[in-house]
GROMACS .gro file of N, CA, C and O in nm:
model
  512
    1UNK      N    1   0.499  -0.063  21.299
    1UNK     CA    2   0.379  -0.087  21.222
    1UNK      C    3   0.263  -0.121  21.316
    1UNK      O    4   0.287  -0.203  21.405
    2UNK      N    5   0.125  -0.061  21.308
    2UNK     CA    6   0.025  -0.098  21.374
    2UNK      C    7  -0.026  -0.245  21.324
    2UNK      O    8  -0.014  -0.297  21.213
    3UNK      N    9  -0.075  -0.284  21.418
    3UNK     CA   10  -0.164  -0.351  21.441
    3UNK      C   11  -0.263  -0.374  21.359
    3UNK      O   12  -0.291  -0.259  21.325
    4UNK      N   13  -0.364  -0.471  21.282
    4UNK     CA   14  -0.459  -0.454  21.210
    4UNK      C   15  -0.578  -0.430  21.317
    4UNK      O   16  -0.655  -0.342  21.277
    5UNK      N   17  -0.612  -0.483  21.438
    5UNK     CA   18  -0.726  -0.497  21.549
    5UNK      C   19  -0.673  -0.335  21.592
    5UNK      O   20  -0.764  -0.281  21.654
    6UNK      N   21  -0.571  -0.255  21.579
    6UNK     CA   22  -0.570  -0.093  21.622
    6UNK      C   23  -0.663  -0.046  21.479
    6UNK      O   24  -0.781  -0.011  21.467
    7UNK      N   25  -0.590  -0.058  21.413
    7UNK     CA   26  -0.690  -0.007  21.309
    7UNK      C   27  -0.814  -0.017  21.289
    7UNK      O   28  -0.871   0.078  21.237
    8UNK      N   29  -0.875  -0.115  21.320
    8UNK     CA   30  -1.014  -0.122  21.313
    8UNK      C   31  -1.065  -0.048  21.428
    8UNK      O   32  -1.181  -0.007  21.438
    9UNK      N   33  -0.974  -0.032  21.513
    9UNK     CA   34  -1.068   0.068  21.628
    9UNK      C   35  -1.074   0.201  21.603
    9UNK      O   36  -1.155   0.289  21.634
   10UNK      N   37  -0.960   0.199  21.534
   10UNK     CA   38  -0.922   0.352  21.477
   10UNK      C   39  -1.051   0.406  21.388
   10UNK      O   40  -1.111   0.512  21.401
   11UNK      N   41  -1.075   0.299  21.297
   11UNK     CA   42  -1.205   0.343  21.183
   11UNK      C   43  -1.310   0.319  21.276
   11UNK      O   44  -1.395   0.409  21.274
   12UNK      N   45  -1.325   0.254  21.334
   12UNK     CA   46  -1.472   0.236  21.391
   12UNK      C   47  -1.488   0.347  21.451
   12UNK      O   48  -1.600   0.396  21.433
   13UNK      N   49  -1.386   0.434  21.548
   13UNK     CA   50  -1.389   0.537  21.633
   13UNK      C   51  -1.438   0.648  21.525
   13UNK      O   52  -1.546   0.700  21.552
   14UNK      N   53  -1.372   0.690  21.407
   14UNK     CA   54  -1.397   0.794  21.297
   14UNK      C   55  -1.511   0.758  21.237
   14UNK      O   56  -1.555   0.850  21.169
   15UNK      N   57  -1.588   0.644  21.235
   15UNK     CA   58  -1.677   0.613  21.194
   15UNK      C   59  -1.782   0.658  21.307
   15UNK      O   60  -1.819   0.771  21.275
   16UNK      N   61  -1.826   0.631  21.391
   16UNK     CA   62  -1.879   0.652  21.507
   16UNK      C   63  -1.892   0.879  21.499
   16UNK      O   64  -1.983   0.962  21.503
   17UNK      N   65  -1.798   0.880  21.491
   17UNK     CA   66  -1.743   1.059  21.530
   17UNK      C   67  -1.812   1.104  21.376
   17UNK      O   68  -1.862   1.216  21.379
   18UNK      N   69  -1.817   1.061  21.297
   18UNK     CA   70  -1.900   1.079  21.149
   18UNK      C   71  -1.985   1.035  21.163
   18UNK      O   72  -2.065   1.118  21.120
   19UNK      N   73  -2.060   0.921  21.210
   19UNK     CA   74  -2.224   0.924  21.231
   19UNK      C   75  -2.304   1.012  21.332
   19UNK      O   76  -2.424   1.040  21.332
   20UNK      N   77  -2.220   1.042  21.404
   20UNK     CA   78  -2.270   1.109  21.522
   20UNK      C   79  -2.291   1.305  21.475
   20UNK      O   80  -2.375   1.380  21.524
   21UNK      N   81  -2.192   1.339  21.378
   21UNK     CA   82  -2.201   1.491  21.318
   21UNK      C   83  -2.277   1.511  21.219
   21UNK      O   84  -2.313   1.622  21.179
   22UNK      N   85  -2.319   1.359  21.151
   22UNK     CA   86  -2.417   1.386  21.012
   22UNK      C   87  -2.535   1.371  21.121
   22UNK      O   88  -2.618   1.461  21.133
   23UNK      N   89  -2.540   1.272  21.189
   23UNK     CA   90  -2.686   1.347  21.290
   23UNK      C   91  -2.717   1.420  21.337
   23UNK      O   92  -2.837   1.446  21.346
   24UNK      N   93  -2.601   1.507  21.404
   24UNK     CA   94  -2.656   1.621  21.424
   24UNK      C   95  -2.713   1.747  21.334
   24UNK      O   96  -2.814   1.815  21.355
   25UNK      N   97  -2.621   1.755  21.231
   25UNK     CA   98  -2.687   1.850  21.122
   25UNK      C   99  -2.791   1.780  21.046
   25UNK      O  100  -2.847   1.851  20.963
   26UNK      N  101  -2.832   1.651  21.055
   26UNK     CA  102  -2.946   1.631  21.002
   26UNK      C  103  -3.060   1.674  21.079
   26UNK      O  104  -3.156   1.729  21.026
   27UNK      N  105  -3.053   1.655  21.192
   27UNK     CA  106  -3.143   1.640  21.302
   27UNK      C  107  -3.126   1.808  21.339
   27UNK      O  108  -3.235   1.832  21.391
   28UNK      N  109  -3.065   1.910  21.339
   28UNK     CA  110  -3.073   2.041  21.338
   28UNK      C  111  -3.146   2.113  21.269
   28UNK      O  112  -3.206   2.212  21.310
   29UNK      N  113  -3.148   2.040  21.087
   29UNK     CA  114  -3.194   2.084  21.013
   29UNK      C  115  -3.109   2.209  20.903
   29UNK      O  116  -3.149   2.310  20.846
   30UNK      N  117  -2.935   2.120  20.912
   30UNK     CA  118  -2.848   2.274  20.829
   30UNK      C  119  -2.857   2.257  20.676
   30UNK      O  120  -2.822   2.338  20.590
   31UNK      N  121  -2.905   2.147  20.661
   31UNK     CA  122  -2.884   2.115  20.488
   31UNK      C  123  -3.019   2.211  20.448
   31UNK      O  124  -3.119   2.185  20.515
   32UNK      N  125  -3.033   2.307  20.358
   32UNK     CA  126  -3.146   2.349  20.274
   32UNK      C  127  -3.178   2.292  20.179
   32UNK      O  128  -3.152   2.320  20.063
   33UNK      N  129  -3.244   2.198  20.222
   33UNK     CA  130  -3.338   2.079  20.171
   33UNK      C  131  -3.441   2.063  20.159
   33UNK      O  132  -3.471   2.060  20.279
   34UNK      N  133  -3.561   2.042  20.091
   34UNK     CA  134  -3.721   2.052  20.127
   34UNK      C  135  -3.689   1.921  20.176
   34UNK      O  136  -3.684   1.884  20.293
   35UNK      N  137  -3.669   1.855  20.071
   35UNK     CA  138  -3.673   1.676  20.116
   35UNK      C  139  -3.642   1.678  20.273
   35UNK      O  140  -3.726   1.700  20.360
   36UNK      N  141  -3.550   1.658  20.288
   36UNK     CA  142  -3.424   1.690  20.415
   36UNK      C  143  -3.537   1.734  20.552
   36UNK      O  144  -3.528   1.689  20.666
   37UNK      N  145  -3.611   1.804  20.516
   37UNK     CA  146  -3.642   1.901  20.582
   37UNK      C  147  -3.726   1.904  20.642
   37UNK      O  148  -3.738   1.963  20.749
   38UNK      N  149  -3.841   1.812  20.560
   38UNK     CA  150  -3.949   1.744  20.597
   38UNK      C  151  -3.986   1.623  20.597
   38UNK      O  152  -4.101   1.583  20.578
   39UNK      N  153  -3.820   1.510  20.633
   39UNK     CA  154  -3.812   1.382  20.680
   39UNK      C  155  -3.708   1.333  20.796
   39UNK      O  156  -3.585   1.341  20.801
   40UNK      N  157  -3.778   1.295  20.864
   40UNK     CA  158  -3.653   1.283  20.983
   40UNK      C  159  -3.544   1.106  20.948
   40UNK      O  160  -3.574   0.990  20.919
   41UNK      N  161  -3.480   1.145  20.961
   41UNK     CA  162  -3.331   1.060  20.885
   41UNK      C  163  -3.243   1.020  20.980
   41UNK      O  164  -3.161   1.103  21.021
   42UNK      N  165  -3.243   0.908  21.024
   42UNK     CA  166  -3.134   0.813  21.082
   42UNK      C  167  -3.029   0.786  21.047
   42UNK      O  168  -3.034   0.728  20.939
   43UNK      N  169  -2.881   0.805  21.104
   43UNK     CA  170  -2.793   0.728  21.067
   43UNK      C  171  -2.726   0.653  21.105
   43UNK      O  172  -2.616   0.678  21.156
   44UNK      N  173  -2.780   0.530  21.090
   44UNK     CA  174  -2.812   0.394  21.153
   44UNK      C  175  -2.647   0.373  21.133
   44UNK      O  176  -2.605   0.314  21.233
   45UNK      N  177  -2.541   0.403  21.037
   45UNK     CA  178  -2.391   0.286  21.086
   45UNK      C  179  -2.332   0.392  20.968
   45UNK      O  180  -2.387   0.427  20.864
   46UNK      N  181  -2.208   0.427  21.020
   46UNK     CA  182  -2.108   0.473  20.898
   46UNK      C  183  -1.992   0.339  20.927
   46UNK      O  184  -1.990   0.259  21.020
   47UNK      N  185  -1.915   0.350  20.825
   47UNK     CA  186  -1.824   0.253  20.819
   47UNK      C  187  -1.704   0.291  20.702
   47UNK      O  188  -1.715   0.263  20.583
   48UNK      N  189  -1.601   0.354  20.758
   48UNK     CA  190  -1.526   0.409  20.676
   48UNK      C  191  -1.416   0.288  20.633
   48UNK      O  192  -1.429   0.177  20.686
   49UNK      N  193  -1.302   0.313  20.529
   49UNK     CA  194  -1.232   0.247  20.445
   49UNK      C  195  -1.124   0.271  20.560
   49UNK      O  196  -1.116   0.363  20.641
   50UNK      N  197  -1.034   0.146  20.539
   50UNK     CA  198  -0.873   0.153  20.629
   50UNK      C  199  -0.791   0.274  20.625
   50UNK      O  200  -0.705   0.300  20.709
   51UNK      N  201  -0.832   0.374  20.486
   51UNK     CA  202  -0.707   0.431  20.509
   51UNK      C  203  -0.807   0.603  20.530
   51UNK      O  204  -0.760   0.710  20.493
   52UNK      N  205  -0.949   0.587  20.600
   52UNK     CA  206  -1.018   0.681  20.653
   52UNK      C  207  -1.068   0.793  20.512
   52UNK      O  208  -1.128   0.897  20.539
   53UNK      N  209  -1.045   0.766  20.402
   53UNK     CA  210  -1.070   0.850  20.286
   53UNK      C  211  -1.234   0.809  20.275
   53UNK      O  212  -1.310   0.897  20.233
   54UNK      N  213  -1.265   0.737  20.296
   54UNK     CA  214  -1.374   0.700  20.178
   54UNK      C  215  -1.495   0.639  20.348
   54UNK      O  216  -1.467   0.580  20.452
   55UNK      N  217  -1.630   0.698  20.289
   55UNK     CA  218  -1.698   0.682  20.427
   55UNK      C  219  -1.835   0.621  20.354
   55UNK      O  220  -1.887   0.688  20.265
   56UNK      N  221  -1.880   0.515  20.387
   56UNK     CA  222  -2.031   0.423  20.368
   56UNK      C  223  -2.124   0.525  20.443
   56UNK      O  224  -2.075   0.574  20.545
   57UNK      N  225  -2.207   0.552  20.421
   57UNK     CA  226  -2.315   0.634  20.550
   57UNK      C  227  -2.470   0.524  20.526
   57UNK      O  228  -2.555   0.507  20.439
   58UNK      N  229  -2.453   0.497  20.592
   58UNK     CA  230  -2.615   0.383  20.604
   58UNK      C  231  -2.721   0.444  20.660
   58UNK      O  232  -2.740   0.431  20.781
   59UNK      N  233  -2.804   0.518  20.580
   59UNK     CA  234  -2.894   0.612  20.649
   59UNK      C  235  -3.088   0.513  20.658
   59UNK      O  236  -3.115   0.415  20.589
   60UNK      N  237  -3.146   0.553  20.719
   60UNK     CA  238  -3.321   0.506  20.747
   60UNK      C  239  -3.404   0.626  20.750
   60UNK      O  240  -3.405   0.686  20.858
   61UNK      N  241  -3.479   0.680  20.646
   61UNK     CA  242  -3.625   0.764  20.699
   61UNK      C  243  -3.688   0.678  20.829
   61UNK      O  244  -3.682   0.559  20.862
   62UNK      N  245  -3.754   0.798  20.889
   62UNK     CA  246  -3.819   0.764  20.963
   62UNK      C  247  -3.892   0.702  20.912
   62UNK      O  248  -3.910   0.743  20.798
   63UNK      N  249  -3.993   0.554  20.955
   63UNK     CA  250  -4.109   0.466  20.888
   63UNK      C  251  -4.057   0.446  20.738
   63UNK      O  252  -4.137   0.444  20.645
   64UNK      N  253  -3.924   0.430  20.718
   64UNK     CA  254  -3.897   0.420  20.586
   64UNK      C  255  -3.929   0.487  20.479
   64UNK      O  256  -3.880   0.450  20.372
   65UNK      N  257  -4.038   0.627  20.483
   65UNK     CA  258  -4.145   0.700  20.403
   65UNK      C  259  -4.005   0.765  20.283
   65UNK      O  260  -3.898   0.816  20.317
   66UNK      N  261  -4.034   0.752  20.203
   66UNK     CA  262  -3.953   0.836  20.052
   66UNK      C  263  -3.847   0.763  20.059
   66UNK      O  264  -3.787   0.781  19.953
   67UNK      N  265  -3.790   0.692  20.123
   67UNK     CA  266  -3.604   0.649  20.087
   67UNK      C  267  -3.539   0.682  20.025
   67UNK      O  268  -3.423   0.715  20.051
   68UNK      N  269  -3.615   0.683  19.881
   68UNK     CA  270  -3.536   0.716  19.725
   68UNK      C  271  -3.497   0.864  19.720
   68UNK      O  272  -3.402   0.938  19.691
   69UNK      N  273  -3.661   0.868  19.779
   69UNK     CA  274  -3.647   1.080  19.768
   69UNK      C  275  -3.513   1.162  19.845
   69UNK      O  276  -3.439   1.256  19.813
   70UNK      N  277  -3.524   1.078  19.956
   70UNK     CA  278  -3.414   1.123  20.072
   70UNK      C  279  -3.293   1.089  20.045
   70UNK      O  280  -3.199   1.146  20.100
   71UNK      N  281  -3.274   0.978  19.944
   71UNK     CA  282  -3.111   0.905  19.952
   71UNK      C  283  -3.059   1.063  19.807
   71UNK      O  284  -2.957   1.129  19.789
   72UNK      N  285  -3.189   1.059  19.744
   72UNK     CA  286  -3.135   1.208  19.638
   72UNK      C  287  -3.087   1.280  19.699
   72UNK      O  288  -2.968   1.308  19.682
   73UNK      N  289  -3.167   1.340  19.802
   73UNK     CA  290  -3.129   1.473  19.817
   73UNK      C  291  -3.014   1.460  19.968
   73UNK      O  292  -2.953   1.553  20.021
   74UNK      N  293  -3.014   1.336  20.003
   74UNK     CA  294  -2.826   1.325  20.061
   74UNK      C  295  -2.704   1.291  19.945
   74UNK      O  296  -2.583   1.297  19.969
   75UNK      N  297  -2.756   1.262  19.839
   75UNK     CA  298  -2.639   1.295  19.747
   75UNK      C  299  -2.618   1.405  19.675
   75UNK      O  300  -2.506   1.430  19.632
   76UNK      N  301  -2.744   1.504  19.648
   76UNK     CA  302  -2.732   1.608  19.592
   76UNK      C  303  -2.635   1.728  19.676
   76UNK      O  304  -2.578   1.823  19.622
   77UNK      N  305  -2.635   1.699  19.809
   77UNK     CA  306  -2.568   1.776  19.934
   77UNK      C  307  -2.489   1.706  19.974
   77UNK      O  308  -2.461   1.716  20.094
   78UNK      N  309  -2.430   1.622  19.904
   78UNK     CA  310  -2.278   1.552  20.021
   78UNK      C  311  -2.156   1.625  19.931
   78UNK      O  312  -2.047   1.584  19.971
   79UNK      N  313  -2.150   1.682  19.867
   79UNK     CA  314  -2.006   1.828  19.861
   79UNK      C  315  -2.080   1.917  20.027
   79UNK      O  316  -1.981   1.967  20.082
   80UNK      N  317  -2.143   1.933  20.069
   80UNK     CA  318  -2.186   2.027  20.150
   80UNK      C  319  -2.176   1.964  20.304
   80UNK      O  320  -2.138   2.041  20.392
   81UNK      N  321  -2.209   1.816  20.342
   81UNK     CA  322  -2.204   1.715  20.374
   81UNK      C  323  -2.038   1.734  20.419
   81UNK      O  324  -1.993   1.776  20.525
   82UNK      N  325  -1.973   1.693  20.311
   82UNK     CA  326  -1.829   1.613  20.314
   82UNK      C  327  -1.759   1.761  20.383
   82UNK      O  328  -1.656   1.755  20.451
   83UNK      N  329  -1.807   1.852  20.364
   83UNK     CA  330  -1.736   1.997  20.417
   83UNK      C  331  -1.741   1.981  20.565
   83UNK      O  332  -1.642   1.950  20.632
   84UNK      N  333  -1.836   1.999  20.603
   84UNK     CA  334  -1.893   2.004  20.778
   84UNK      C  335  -1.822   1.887  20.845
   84UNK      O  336  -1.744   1.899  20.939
   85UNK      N  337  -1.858   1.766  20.782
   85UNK     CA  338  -1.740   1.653  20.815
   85UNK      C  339  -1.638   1.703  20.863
   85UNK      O  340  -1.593   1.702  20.977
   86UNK      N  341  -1.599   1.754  20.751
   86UNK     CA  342  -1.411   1.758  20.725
   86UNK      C  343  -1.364   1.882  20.816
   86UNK      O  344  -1.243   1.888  20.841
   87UNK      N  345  -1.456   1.987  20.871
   87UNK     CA  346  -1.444   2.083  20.985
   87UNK      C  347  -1.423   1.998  21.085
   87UNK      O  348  -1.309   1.970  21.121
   88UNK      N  349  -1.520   1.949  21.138
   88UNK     CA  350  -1.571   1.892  21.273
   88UNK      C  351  -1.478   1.807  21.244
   88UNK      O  352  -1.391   1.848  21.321
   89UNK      N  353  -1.435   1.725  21.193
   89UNK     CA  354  -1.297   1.568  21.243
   89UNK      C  355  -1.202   1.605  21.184
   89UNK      O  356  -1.184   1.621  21.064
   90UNK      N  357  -1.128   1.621  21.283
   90UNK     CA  358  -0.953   1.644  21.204
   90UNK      C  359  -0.872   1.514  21.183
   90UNK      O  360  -0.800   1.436  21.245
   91UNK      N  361  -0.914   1.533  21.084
   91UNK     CA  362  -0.841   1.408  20.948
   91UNK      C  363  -0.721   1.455  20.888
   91UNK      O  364  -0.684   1.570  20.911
   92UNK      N  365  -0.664   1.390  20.824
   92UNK     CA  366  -0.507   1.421  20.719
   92UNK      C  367  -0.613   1.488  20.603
   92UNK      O  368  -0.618   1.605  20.565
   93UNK      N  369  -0.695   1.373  20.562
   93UNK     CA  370  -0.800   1.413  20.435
   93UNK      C  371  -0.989   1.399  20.430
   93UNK      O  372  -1.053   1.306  20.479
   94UNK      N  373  -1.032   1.486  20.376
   94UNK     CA  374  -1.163   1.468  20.376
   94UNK      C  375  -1.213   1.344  20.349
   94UNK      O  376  -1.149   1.283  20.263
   95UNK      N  377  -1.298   1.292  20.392
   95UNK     CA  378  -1.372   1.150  20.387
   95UNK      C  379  -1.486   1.172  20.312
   95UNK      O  380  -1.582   1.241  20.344
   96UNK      N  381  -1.459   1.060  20.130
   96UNK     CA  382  -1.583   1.151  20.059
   96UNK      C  383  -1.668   1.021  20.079
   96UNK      O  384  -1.631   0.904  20.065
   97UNK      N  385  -1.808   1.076  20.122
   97UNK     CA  386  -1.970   1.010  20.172
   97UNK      C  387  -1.987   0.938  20.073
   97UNK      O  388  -1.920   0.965  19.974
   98UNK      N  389  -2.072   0.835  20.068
   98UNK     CA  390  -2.121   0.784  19.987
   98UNK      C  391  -2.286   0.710  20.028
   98UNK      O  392  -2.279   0.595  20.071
   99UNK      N  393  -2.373   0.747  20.021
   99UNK     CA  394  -2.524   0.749  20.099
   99UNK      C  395  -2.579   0.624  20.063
   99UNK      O  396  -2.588   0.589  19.945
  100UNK      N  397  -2.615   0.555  20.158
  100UNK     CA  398  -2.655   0.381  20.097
  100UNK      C  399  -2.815   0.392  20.205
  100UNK      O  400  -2.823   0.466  20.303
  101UNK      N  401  -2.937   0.293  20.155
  101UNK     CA  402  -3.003   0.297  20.244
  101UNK      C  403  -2.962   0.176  20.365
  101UNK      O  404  -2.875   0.095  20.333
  102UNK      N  405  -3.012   0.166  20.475
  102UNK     CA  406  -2.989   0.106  20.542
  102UNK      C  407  -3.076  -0.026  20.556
  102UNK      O  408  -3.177  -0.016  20.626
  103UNK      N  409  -3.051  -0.136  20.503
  103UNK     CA  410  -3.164  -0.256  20.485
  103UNK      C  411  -3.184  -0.327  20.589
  103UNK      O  412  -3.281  -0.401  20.604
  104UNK      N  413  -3.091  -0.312  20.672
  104UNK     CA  414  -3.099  -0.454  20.810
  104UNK      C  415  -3.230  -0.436  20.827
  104UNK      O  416  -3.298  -0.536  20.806
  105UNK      N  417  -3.301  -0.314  20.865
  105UNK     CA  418  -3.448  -0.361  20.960
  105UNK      C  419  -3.554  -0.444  20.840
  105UNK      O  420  -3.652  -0.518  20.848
  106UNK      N  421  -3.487  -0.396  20.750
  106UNK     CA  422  -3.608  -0.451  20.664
  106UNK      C  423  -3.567  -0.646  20.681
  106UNK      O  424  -3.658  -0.729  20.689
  107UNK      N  425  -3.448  -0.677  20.682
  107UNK     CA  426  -3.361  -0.792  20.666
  107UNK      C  427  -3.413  -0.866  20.800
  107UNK      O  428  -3.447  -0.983  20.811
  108UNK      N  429  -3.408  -0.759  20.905
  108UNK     CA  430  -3.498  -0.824  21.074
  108UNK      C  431  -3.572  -0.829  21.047
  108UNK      O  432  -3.609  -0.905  21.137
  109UNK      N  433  -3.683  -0.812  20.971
  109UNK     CA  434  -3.838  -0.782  20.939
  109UNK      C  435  -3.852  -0.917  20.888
  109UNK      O  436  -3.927  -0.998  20.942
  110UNK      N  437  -3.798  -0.938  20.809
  110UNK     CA  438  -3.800  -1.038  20.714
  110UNK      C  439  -3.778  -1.193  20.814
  110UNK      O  440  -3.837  -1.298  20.789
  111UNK      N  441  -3.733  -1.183  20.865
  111UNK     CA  442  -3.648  -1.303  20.940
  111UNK      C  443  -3.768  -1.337  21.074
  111UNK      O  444  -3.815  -1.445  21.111
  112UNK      N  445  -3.791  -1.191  21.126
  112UNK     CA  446  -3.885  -1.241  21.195
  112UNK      C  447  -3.991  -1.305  21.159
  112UNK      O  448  -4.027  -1.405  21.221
  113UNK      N  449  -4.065  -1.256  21.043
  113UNK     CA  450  -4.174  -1.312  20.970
  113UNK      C  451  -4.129  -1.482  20.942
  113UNK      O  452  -4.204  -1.578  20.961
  114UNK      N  453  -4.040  -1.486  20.912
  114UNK     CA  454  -3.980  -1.637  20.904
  114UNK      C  455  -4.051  -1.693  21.056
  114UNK      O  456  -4.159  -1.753  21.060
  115UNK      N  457  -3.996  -1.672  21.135
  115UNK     CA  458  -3.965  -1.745  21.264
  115UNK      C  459  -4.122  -1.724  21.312
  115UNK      O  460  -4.143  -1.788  21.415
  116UNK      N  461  -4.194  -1.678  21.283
  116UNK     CA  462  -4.372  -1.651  21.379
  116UNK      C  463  -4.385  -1.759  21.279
  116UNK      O  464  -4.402  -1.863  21.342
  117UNK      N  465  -4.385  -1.783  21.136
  117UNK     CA  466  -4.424  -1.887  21.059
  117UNK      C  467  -4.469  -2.020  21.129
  117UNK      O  468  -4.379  -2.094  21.170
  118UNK      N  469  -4.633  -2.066  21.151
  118UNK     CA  470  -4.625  -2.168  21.182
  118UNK      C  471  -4.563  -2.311  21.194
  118UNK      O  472  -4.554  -2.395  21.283
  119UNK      N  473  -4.520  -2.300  21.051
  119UNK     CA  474  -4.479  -2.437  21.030
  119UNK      C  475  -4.249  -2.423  21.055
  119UNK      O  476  -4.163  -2.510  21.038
  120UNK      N  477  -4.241  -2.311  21.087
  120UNK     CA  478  -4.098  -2.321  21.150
  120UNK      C  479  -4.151  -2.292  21.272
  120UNK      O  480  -4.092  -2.381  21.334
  121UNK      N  481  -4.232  -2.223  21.375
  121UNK     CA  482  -4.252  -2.232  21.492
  121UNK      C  483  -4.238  -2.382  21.533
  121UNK      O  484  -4.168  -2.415  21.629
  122UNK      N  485  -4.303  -2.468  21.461
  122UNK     CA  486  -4.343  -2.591  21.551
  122UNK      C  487  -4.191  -2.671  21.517
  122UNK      O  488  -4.169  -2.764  21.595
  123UNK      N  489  -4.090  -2.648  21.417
  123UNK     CA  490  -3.964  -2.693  21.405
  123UNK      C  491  -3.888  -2.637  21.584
  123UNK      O  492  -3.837  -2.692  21.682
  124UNK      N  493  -3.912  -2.541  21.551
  124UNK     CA  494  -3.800  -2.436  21.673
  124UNK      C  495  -3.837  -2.532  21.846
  124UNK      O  496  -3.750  -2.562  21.928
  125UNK      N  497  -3.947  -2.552  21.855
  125UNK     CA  498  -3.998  -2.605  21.977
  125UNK      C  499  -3.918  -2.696  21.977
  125UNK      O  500  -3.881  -2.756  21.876
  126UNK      N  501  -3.869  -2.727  22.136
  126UNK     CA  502  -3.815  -2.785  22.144
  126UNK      C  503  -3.913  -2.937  22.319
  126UNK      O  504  -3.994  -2.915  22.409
  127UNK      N  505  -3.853  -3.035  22.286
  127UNK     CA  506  -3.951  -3.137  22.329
  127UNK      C  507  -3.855  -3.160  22.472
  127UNK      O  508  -3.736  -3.193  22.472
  128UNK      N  509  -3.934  -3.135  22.586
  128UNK     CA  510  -3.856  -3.081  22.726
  128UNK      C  511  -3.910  -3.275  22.803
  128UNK      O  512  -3.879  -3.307  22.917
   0.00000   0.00000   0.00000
């Protein structure tokens, strides 16, 4: 029996090898997409399930511009999506996508604005 710390390297590795092929056909331009087509699209973290079936895709427009528009038209194309996947990584089984936006920067955004805050700046200082 493996290991649970093998397994997680195992998904992280298929995770990694799936973010790296949806970028490239995003960034090629194979989906026939207007949306798609005329937004450039990050994919900031995949993170697949233990038993490699089931794949998170955490995607970012560039400048965040349409999100909504773009997260459509990566679900309207993930049968098309989940194909090219399932070529390019030899899996037991196809890994079906599931398109989420990606919030951290907005979540760093947020946090930083916290911390420039005057009145937590002068908390953070520290008295030398």
């Amino acid at each position: 029996m493996k290991e649970p710390q093998e397994k997680s390297v195992r998904t992280l590795r298929v995770g990694e090898q799936v973010r790296h092929i949806l970028s490239e056909i995003l960034q090629r331009g194979d989906v026939h997409d207007e949306t798609l087509a005329s937004h450039m699209v990050s994919v900031t973290e995949v993170r697949m399930s233990p038993d490699l079936r089931h794949a998170t895709v955490f995607v970012k427009p560039l400048l965040g511009k349409d999100e909504e528009a773009v997260l459509k038209a990566l679900r309207t194309n993930t049968a098309y999506l989940q194909r090219e996947v399932a070529h390019r990584v030899k899996m037991k089984y196809a890994a079906r996508l599931k398109f989420l936006a990606d919030e951290s920067f907005d979540e760093g955004h947020h946090i930083d604005t916290l911390l420039r805050d005057p009145h937590v700046a002068r908390d953070l200082e520290t008295d030398d």
